[in-house]
Amino acid sequence: MLLWVDLCCGARGSAASAEFARHCDVRPTDQQYLWTALSLASTADVICFDLEHPDMNCLKFMADTKGKFPSVPIIMLMSQQSADVVLWALRARIFDVLMKPLSARDVLRCVQRLSPVLE
């Protein structure tokens, strides 16, 4: 199960979400309910944060989420490439950072990398 947290405007997020839905069970959740959903879910969950342009509040929330649920892999999608944000993601132990628009190959590669982590 992949918990989808859409932190951008709808249309782009739905295309990326649909691509992941070809490989796994995608469940949209609001940022304010994410921690409750994680507390009730199994350990095999993945979180995907779909962002347009990450700001400090989004990055802090992702870091806090990783701190509270360290064993849950986090995928970060963003529209604008930023070396600083990618470096932050590596330091924050974000599992993968993908640039939008996503290709089917990008999503498949990410899902394949997740499989052994979730087993």
Short mmCIF file of N, CA, C and O in Angstrom, two decimals:
data_model
loop_
_atom_site.label_atom_id
_atom_site.label_comp_id
_atom_site.label_asym_id
_atom_site.label_seq_id
_atom_site.Cartn_x
_atom_site.Cartn_y
_atom_site.Cartn_z
N MET A 1 0.84 -1.18 0.00
CA MET A 1 0.00 0.00 0.00
C MET A 1 0.88 1.24 0.00
O MET A 1 1.86 1.32 0.75
N LEU A 2 0.55 2.18 -0.85
CA LEU A 2 1.28 3.44 -0.96
C LEU A 2 0.34 4.57 -0.55
O LEU A 2 -0.71 4.75 -1.15
N LEU A 3 0.71 5.27 0.51
CA LEU A 3 -0.08 6.42 0.95
C LEU A 3 0.38 7.64 0.15
O LEU A 3 1.55 7.99 0.17
N TRP A 4 -0.55 8.26 -0.56
CA TRP A 4 -0.26 9.36 -1.46
C TRP A 4 -0.65 10.67 -0.80
O TRP A 4 -1.82 10.90 -0.49
N VAL A 5 0.32 11.55 -0.59
CA VAL A 5 0.07 12.85 0.01
C VAL A 5 0.29 13.89 -1.08
O VAL A 5 1.41 14.16 -1.48
N ASP A 6 -0.81 14.45 -1.57
CA ASP A 6 -0.76 15.42 -2.67
C ASP A 6 -0.60 16.82 -2.08
O ASP A 6 -1.52 17.35 -1.47
N LEU A 7 0.58 17.39 -2.24
CA LEU A 7 0.86 18.73 -1.74
C LEU A 7 0.94 19.74 -2.88
O LEU A 7 1.60 20.77 -2.77
N CYS A 8 0.31 19.40 -4.00
CA CYS A 8 0.28 20.32 -5.14
C CYS A 8 -1.13 20.31 -5.73
O CYS A 8 -2.02 19.67 -5.21
N CYS A 9 -1.31 21.00 -6.82
CA CYS A 9 -2.63 21.05 -7.42
C CYS A 9 -2.88 19.81 -8.27
O CYS A 9 -2.05 19.37 -9.00
N GLY A 10 -4.07 19.32 -8.20
CA GLY A 10 -4.59 18.06 -8.67
C GLY A 10 -4.17 17.41 -9.95
O GLY A 10 -3.79 16.27 -9.91
N ALA A 11 -4.23 18.02 -11.10
CA ALA A 11 -4.11 17.31 -12.38
C ALA A 11 -2.78 16.57 -12.53
O ALA A 11 -2.76 15.42 -12.90
N ARG A 12 -1.68 17.22 -12.23
CA ARG A 12 -0.38 16.55 -12.36
C ARG A 12 -0.26 15.39 -11.39
O ARG A 12 0.25 14.35 -11.72
N GLY A 13 -0.73 15.61 -10.17
CA GLY A 13 -0.66 14.57 -9.17
C GLY A 13 -1.41 13.33 -9.58
O GLY A 13 -0.97 12.22 -9.35
N SER A 14 -2.57 13.49 -10.21
CA SER A 14 -3.37 12.33 -10.58
C SER A 14 -2.68 11.50 -11.65
O SER A 14 -2.79 10.28 -11.64
N ALA A 15 -1.94 12.11 -12.57
CA ALA A 15 -1.22 11.35 -13.59
C ALA A 15 -0.11 10.52 -12.95
O ALA A 15 0.06 9.34 -13.27
N ALA A 16 0.63 11.09 -12.02
CA ALA A 16 1.68 10.36 -11.33
C ALA A 16 1.09 9.27 -10.46
O ALA A 16 1.58 8.14 -10.42
N SER A 17 0.02 9.59 -9.77
CA SER A 17 -0.66 8.62 -8.91
C SER A 17 -1.17 7.44 -9.74
O SER A 17 -1.05 6.28 -9.33
N ALA A 18 -1.73 7.72 -10.90
CA ALA A 18 -2.25 6.66 -11.77
C ALA A 18 -1.13 5.73 -12.24
O ALA A 18 -1.33 4.51 -12.35
N GLU A 19 0.05 6.28 -12.48
CA GLU A 19 1.18 5.45 -12.92
C GLU A 19 1.61 4.50 -11.79
O GLU A 19 1.88 3.33 -12.03
N PHE A 20 1.66 4.99 -10.56
CA PHE A 20 1.99 4.12 -9.44
C PHE A 20 0.89 3.09 -9.19
O PHE A 20 1.16 1.96 -8.78
N ALA A 21 -0.37 3.47 -9.44
CA ALA A 21 -1.50 2.56 -9.21
C ALA A 21 -1.44 1.34 -10.12
O ALA A 21 -2.07 0.32 -9.84
N ARG A 22 -0.69 1.40 -11.20
CA ARG A 22 -0.51 0.23 -12.06
C ARG A 22 0.30 -0.86 -11.36
O ARG A 22 0.26 -2.01 -11.77
N HIS A 23 1.04 -0.50 -10.32
CA HIS A 23 1.95 -1.44 -9.65
C HIS A 23 1.60 -1.70 -8.19
O HIS A 23 2.09 -2.67 -7.61
N CYS A 24 0.82 -0.82 -7.57
CA CYS A 24 0.54 -1.00 -6.15
C CYS A 24 -0.79 -0.34 -5.78
O CYS A 24 -1.38 0.38 -6.57
N ASP A 25 -1.22 -0.61 -4.57
CA ASP A 25 -2.46 -0.05 -4.04
C ASP A 25 -2.18 1.37 -3.54
O ASP A 25 -1.51 1.55 -2.52
N VAL A 26 -2.67 2.37 -4.28
CA VAL A 26 -2.44 3.77 -3.93
C VAL A 26 -3.66 4.29 -3.17
O VAL A 26 -4.78 4.19 -3.65
N ARG A 27 -3.39 4.84 -1.99
CA ARG A 27 -4.47 5.41 -1.18
C ARG A 27 -4.16 6.86 -0.86
O ARG A 27 -3.21 7.14 -0.14
N PRO A 28 -4.96 7.76 -1.42
CA PRO A 28 -4.73 9.18 -1.13
C PRO A 28 -5.04 9.50 0.33
O PRO A 28 -5.97 8.95 0.91
N THR A 29 -4.25 10.37 0.91
CA THR A 29 -4.50 10.83 2.27
C THR A 29 -4.09 12.29 2.38
O THR A 29 -3.21 12.74 1.66
N ASP A 30 -4.74 13.00 3.25
CA ASP A 30 -4.38 14.39 3.50
C ASP A 30 -3.20 14.44 4.45
O ASP A 30 -3.02 13.56 5.30
N GLN A 31 -2.43 15.49 4.35
CA GLN A 31 -1.26 15.67 5.22
C GLN A 31 -1.65 15.57 6.69
O GLN A 31 -0.96 14.94 7.48
N GLN A 32 -2.79 16.16 7.06
CA GLN A 32 -3.18 16.18 8.46
C GLN A 32 -3.57 14.81 9.00
O GLN A 32 -3.53 14.59 10.21
N TYR A 33 -3.90 13.85 8.11
CA TYR A 33 -4.30 12.51 8.56
C TYR A 33 -3.22 11.46 8.33
O TYR A 33 -3.40 10.29 8.64
N LEU A 34 -2.09 11.85 7.78
CA LEU A 34 -1.05 10.89 7.41
C LEU A 34 -0.56 10.08 8.61
O LEU A 34 -0.47 8.86 8.55
N TRP A 35 -0.21 10.74 9.70
CA TRP A 35 0.35 10.03 10.85
C TRP A 35 -0.65 9.06 11.44
O TRP A 35 -0.29 7.96 11.88
N THR A 36 -1.94 9.42 11.45
CA THR A 36 -2.97 8.50 11.93
C THR A 36 -3.06 7.29 11.01
O THR A 36 -3.12 6.16 11.48
N ALA A 37 -3.04 7.53 9.69
CA ALA A 37 -3.10 6.43 8.74
C ALA A 37 -1.90 5.50 8.90
O ALA A 37 -2.04 4.27 8.86
N LEU A 38 -0.72 6.05 9.12
CA LEU A 38 0.48 5.24 9.32
C LEU A 38 0.42 4.44 10.61
O LEU A 38 0.88 3.31 10.67
N SER A 39 -0.14 5.02 11.65
CA SER A 39 -0.25 4.33 12.92
C SER A 39 -1.17 3.12 12.82
O SER A 39 -0.97 2.12 13.50
N LEU A 40 -2.17 3.20 11.94
CA LEU A 40 -3.14 2.12 11.78
C LEU A 40 -2.75 1.10 10.72
O LEU A 40 -3.33 0.03 10.65
N ALA A 41 -1.77 1.43 9.89
CA ALA A 41 -1.42 0.58 8.74
C ALA A 41 -0.32 -0.41 9.10
O ALA A 41 0.33 -0.31 10.13
N SER A 42 -0.08 -1.34 8.19
CA SER A 42 0.97 -2.33 8.39
C SER A 42 2.34 -1.70 8.12
O SER A 42 2.44 -0.60 7.59
N THR A 43 3.40 -2.42 8.44
CA THR A 43 4.75 -1.89 8.26
C THR A 43 5.18 -1.87 6.79
O THR A 43 6.23 -1.35 6.48
N ALA A 44 4.40 -2.47 5.89
CA ALA A 44 4.78 -2.54 4.48
C ALA A 44 4.35 -1.30 3.70
O ALA A 44 4.40 -1.28 2.49
N ASP A 45 3.95 -0.26 4.37
CA ASP A 45 3.48 0.95 3.71
C ASP A 45 4.63 1.79 3.18
O ASP A 45 5.74 1.78 3.70
N VAL A 46 4.32 2.53 2.16
CA VAL A 46 5.23 3.50 1.56
C VAL A 46 4.48 4.82 1.52
O VAL A 46 3.27 4.84 1.34
N ILE A 47 5.19 5.92 1.67
CA ILE A 47 4.58 7.24 1.56
C ILE A 47 5.14 7.92 0.33
O ILE A 47 6.34 7.88 0.08
N CYS A 48 4.26 8.55 -0.43
CA CYS A 48 4.70 9.35 -1.57
C CYS A 48 4.21 10.77 -1.36
O CYS A 48 3.01 11.01 -1.25
N PHE A 49 5.15 11.70 -1.28
CA PHE A 49 4.82 13.12 -1.19
C PHE A 49 4.94 13.70 -2.60
O PHE A 49 6.01 13.69 -3.20
N ASP A 50 3.83 14.18 -3.12
CA ASP A 50 3.78 14.77 -4.45
C ASP A 50 3.80 16.29 -4.29
O ASP A 50 2.84 16.88 -3.79
N LEU A 51 4.91 16.92 -4.71
CA LEU A 51 5.12 18.35 -4.51
C LEU A 51 5.34 19.05 -5.84
O LEU A 51 5.90 18.47 -6.76
N GLU A 52 4.97 20.29 -5.89
CA GLU A 52 5.35 21.13 -7.03
C GLU A 52 6.73 21.71 -6.75
O GLU A 52 7.70 21.39 -7.38
N HIS A 53 6.78 22.58 -5.76
CA HIS A 53 8.02 23.26 -5.36
C HIS A 53 8.12 23.13 -3.84
O HIS A 53 7.40 23.81 -3.12
N PRO A 54 8.99 22.26 -3.34
CA PRO A 54 9.07 22.04 -1.90
C PRO A 54 9.47 23.31 -1.15
O PRO A 54 10.40 23.99 -1.54
N ASP A 55 8.72 23.61 -0.09
CA ASP A 55 9.09 24.73 0.76
C ASP A 55 9.53 24.18 2.12
O ASP A 55 9.50 22.97 2.35
N MET A 56 9.95 25.04 3.00
CA MET A 56 10.49 24.60 4.29
C MET A 56 9.45 23.84 5.12
O MET A 56 9.79 22.88 5.80
N ASN A 57 8.17 24.25 5.05
CA ASN A 57 7.14 23.54 5.81
C ASN A 57 6.98 22.10 5.32
O ASN A 57 6.85 21.18 6.12
N CYS A 58 6.98 21.92 4.01
CA CYS A 58 6.86 20.57 3.43
C CYS A 58 8.07 19.72 3.82
O CYS A 58 7.92 18.56 4.21
N LEU A 59 9.26 20.27 3.69
CA LEU A 59 10.47 19.53 4.01
C LEU A 59 10.51 19.16 5.49
O LEU A 59 10.88 18.04 5.86
N LYS A 60 10.10 20.08 6.34
CA LYS A 60 10.07 19.80 7.78
C LYS A 60 9.06 18.71 8.08
O LYS A 60 9.34 17.80 8.87
N PHE A 61 7.89 18.75 7.44
CA PHE A 61 6.89 17.71 7.67
C PHE A 61 7.40 16.34 7.23
O PHE A 61 7.20 15.34 7.91
N MET A 62 8.09 16.29 6.09
CA MET A 62 8.64 15.02 5.62
C MET A 62 9.70 14.51 6.60
O MET A 62 9.73 13.32 6.92
N ALA A 63 10.57 15.39 7.08
CA ALA A 63 11.60 14.99 8.04
C ALA A 63 10.97 14.52 9.35
O ALA A 63 11.41 13.51 9.93
N ASP A 64 9.96 15.22 9.82
CA ASP A 64 9.26 14.80 11.04
C ASP A 64 8.58 13.45 10.85
O ASP A 64 8.57 12.61 11.75
N THR A 65 8.00 13.24 9.68
CA THR A 65 7.35 11.96 9.38
C THR A 65 8.39 10.84 9.38
O THR A 65 8.17 9.78 9.95
N LYS A 66 9.54 11.07 8.76
CA LYS A 66 10.61 10.06 8.74
C LYS A 66 11.11 9.79 10.15
O LYS A 66 11.39 8.65 10.51
N GLY A 67 11.21 10.83 10.98
CA GLY A 67 11.63 10.65 12.35
C GLY A 67 10.64 9.84 13.18
O GLY A 67 11.02 9.02 14.01
N LYS A 68 9.37 10.05 12.94
CA LYS A 68 8.32 9.35 13.69
C LYS A 68 8.11 7.93 13.18
O LYS A 68 7.77 7.03 13.95
N PHE A 69 8.31 7.71 11.87
CA PHE A 69 8.12 6.39 11.25
C PHE A 69 9.37 6.04 10.43
O PHE A 69 9.33 6.02 9.20
N PRO A 70 10.49 5.78 11.10
CA PRO A 70 11.77 5.61 10.38
C PRO A 70 11.83 4.42 9.43
O PRO A 70 12.61 4.44 8.49
N SER A 71 11.02 3.40 9.65
CA SER A 71 11.09 2.22 8.79
C SER A 71 10.23 2.32 7.54
O SER A 71 10.27 1.45 6.68
N VAL A 72 9.45 3.39 7.41
CA VAL A 72 8.57 3.56 6.26
C VAL A 72 9.32 4.31 5.15
O VAL A 72 9.75 5.45 5.35
N PRO A 73 9.50 3.67 3.99
CA PRO A 73 10.16 4.36 2.88
C PRO A 73 9.33 5.55 2.40
O PRO A 73 8.10 5.48 2.32
N ILE A 74 10.01 6.64 2.07
CA ILE A 74 9.35 7.84 1.56
C ILE A 74 9.87 8.13 0.16
O ILE A 74 11.08 8.14 -0.08
N ILE A 75 8.92 8.35 -0.75
CA ILE A 75 9.23 8.77 -2.11
C ILE A 75 8.80 10.22 -2.24
O ILE A 75 7.74 10.61 -1.75
N MET A 76 9.63 11.00 -2.89
CA MET A 76 9.34 12.42 -3.07
C MET A 76 9.28 12.72 -4.56
O MET A 76 10.23 12.42 -5.29
N LEU A 77 8.18 13.28 -5.02
CA LEU A 77 8.03 13.71 -6.40
C LEU A 77 8.06 15.22 -6.42
O LEU A 77 7.42 15.87 -5.60
N MET A 78 8.80 15.79 -7.37
CA MET A 78 8.80 17.25 -7.48
C MET A 78 8.93 17.67 -8.93
O MET A 78 9.44 16.91 -9.76
N SER A 79 8.46 18.86 -9.22
CA SER A 79 8.44 19.37 -10.59
C SER A 79 9.71 20.08 -10.98
O SER A 79 10.10 20.07 -12.13
N GLN A 80 10.33 20.71 -10.03
CA GLN A 80 11.49 21.52 -10.34
C GLN A 80 12.74 20.89 -9.72
O GLN A 80 12.78 20.62 -8.53
N GLN A 81 13.74 20.64 -10.55
CA GLN A 81 14.96 20.02 -10.05
C GLN A 81 15.75 21.02 -9.22
O GLN A 81 15.94 22.17 -9.61
N SER A 82 16.19 20.56 -8.05
CA SER A 82 16.98 21.40 -7.17
C SER A 82 18.03 20.52 -6.49
O SER A 82 17.68 19.60 -5.75
N ALA A 83 19.29 20.81 -6.73
CA ALA A 83 20.36 20.04 -6.12
C ALA A 83 20.30 20.15 -4.59
O ALA A 83 20.57 19.17 -3.89
N ASP A 84 19.93 21.31 -4.08
CA ASP A 84 19.83 21.50 -2.64
C ASP A 84 18.76 20.60 -2.03
O ASP A 84 18.97 20.00 -0.97
N VAL A 85 17.62 20.50 -2.69
CA VAL A 85 16.53 19.67 -2.17
C VAL A 85 16.89 18.19 -2.26
O VAL A 85 16.62 17.42 -1.34
N VAL A 86 17.54 17.78 -3.35
CA VAL A 86 17.96 16.38 -3.48
C VAL A 86 18.99 16.04 -2.41
O VAL A 86 18.92 14.98 -1.78
N LEU A 87 19.92 16.94 -2.15
CA LEU A 87 20.90 16.73 -1.08
C LEU A 87 20.21 16.63 0.27
O LEU A 87 20.52 15.76 1.09
N TRP A 88 19.24 17.51 0.52
CA TRP A 88 18.46 17.44 1.75
C TRP A 88 17.78 16.08 1.86
O TRP A 88 17.78 15.45 2.93
N ALA A 89 17.18 15.60 0.75
CA ALA A 89 16.47 14.31 0.75
C ALA A 89 17.41 13.16 1.11
O ALA A 89 17.04 12.26 1.87
N LEU A 90 18.63 13.18 0.58
CA LEU A 90 19.59 12.14 0.92
C LEU A 90 19.93 12.16 2.41
O LEU A 90 19.98 11.12 3.06
N ARG A 91 20.14 13.34 2.94
CA ARG A 91 20.46 13.46 4.36
C ARG A 91 19.29 13.07 5.25
O ARG A 91 19.49 12.55 6.34
N ALA A 92 18.07 13.31 4.77
CA ALA A 92 16.86 12.99 5.53
C ALA A 92 16.43 11.53 5.36
O ALA A 92 15.42 11.13 5.90
N ARG A 93 17.21 10.76 4.59
CA ARG A 93 16.94 9.35 4.33
C ARG A 93 15.64 9.12 3.57
O ARG A 93 14.91 8.18 3.82
N ILE A 94 15.35 10.03 2.62
CA ILE A 94 14.23 9.83 1.71
C ILE A 94 14.63 8.72 0.75
O ILE A 94 15.74 8.73 0.22
N PHE A 95 13.75 7.75 0.53
CA PHE A 95 14.09 6.57 -0.26
C PHE A 95 14.41 6.91 -1.72
O PHE A 95 15.37 6.43 -2.28
N ASP A 96 13.58 7.76 -2.33
CA ASP A 96 13.80 8.10 -3.74
C ASP A 96 13.21 9.48 -4.02
O ASP A 96 12.21 9.87 -3.42
N VAL A 97 13.85 10.20 -4.92
CA VAL A 97 13.36 11.49 -5.40
C VAL A 97 13.16 11.35 -6.90
O VAL A 97 14.10 11.01 -7.62
N LEU A 98 11.95 11.59 -7.35
CA LEU A 98 11.62 11.46 -8.77
C LEU A 98 11.17 12.81 -9.30
O LEU A 98 10.46 13.56 -8.63
N MET A 99 11.59 13.09 -10.53
CA MET A 99 11.23 14.36 -11.17
C MET A 99 10.01 14.15 -12.06
O MET A 99 9.93 13.16 -12.80
N LYS A 100 9.06 15.07 -11.97
CA LYS A 100 7.88 15.03 -12.83
C LYS A 100 8.15 15.81 -14.11
O LYS A 100 8.93 16.76 -14.07
N PRO A 101 7.55 15.43 -15.20
CA PRO A 101 6.60 14.33 -15.34
C PRO A 101 7.30 12.98 -15.29
O PRO A 101 8.42 12.81 -15.79
N LEU A 102 6.63 12.02 -14.67
CA LEU A 102 7.19 10.68 -14.51
C LEU A 102 6.97 9.85 -15.76
O LEU A 102 5.94 9.95 -16.40
N SER A 103 7.93 9.03 -16.06
CA SER A 103 7.75 8.04 -17.14
C SER A 103 7.39 6.71 -16.48
O SER A 103 7.64 6.50 -15.30
N ALA A 104 6.82 5.82 -17.26
CA ALA A 104 6.50 4.49 -16.76
C ALA A 104 7.77 3.79 -16.28
O ALA A 104 7.76 3.06 -15.29
N ARG A 105 8.88 4.03 -16.95
CA ARG A 105 10.16 3.41 -16.58
C ARG A 105 10.63 3.91 -15.21
O ARG A 105 11.12 3.14 -14.40
N ASP A 106 10.47 5.22 -14.93
CA ASP A 106 10.85 5.77 -13.62
C ASP A 106 10.07 5.08 -12.49
O ASP A 106 10.65 4.72 -11.47
N VAL A 107 8.77 4.95 -12.70
CA VAL A 107 7.92 4.35 -11.67
C VAL A 107 8.26 2.88 -11.49
O VAL A 107 8.39 2.40 -10.36
N LEU A 108 8.44 2.15 -12.58
CA LEU A 108 8.78 0.73 -12.50
C LEU A 108 10.10 0.53 -11.76
O LEU A 108 10.22 -0.32 -10.88
N ARG A 109 11.09 1.35 -12.08
CA ARG A 109 12.39 1.26 -11.41
C ARG A 109 12.24 1.50 -9.91
O ARG A 109 12.79 0.77 -9.08
N CYS A 110 11.46 2.49 -9.53
CA CYS A 110 11.24 2.80 -8.12
C CYS A 110 10.53 1.64 -7.41
O CYS A 110 10.94 1.23 -6.33
N VAL A 111 9.50 1.10 -8.04
CA VAL A 111 8.75 -0.01 -7.45
C VAL A 111 9.65 -1.24 -7.31
O VAL A 111 9.61 -1.94 -6.29
N GLN A 112 10.48 -1.50 -8.30
CA GLN A 112 11.39 -2.64 -8.21
C GLN A 112 12.40 -2.47 -7.09
O GLN A 112 12.75 -3.42 -6.40
N ARG A 113 12.88 -1.25 -6.88
CA ARG A 113 13.82 -0.98 -5.77
C ARG A 113 13.13 -1.12 -4.42
O ARG A 113 13.76 -1.49 -3.43
N LEU A 114 11.83 -0.83 -4.36
CA LEU A 114 11.09 -0.92 -3.11
C LEU A 114 10.82 -2.37 -2.69
O LEU A 114 10.78 -2.67 -1.49
N SER A 115 10.66 -3.26 -3.66
CA SER A 115 10.25 -4.65 -3.35
C SER A 115 11.11 -5.32 -2.28
O SER A 115 10.57 -5.82 -1.29
N PRO A 116 12.44 -5.35 -2.41
CA PRO A 116 13.22 -6.01 -1.36
C PRO A 116 13.16 -5.28 -0.01
O PRO A 116 13.26 -5.91 1.05
N VAL A 117 12.98 -3.98 -0.03
CA VAL A 117 12.91 -3.21 1.21
C VAL A 117 11.65 -3.58 1.98
O VAL A 117 11.65 -3.67 3.22
N LEU A 118 10.56 -3.83 1.26
CA LEU A 118 9.28 -4.12 1.90
C LEU A 118 9.15 -5.57 2.34
O LEU A 118 8.27 -5.89 3.11
N GLU A 119 10.01 -6.44 1.83
CA GLU A 119 9.90 -7.87 2.19
C GLU A 119 10.47 -8.19 3.52
O GLU A 119 11.00 -7.72 4.30
#
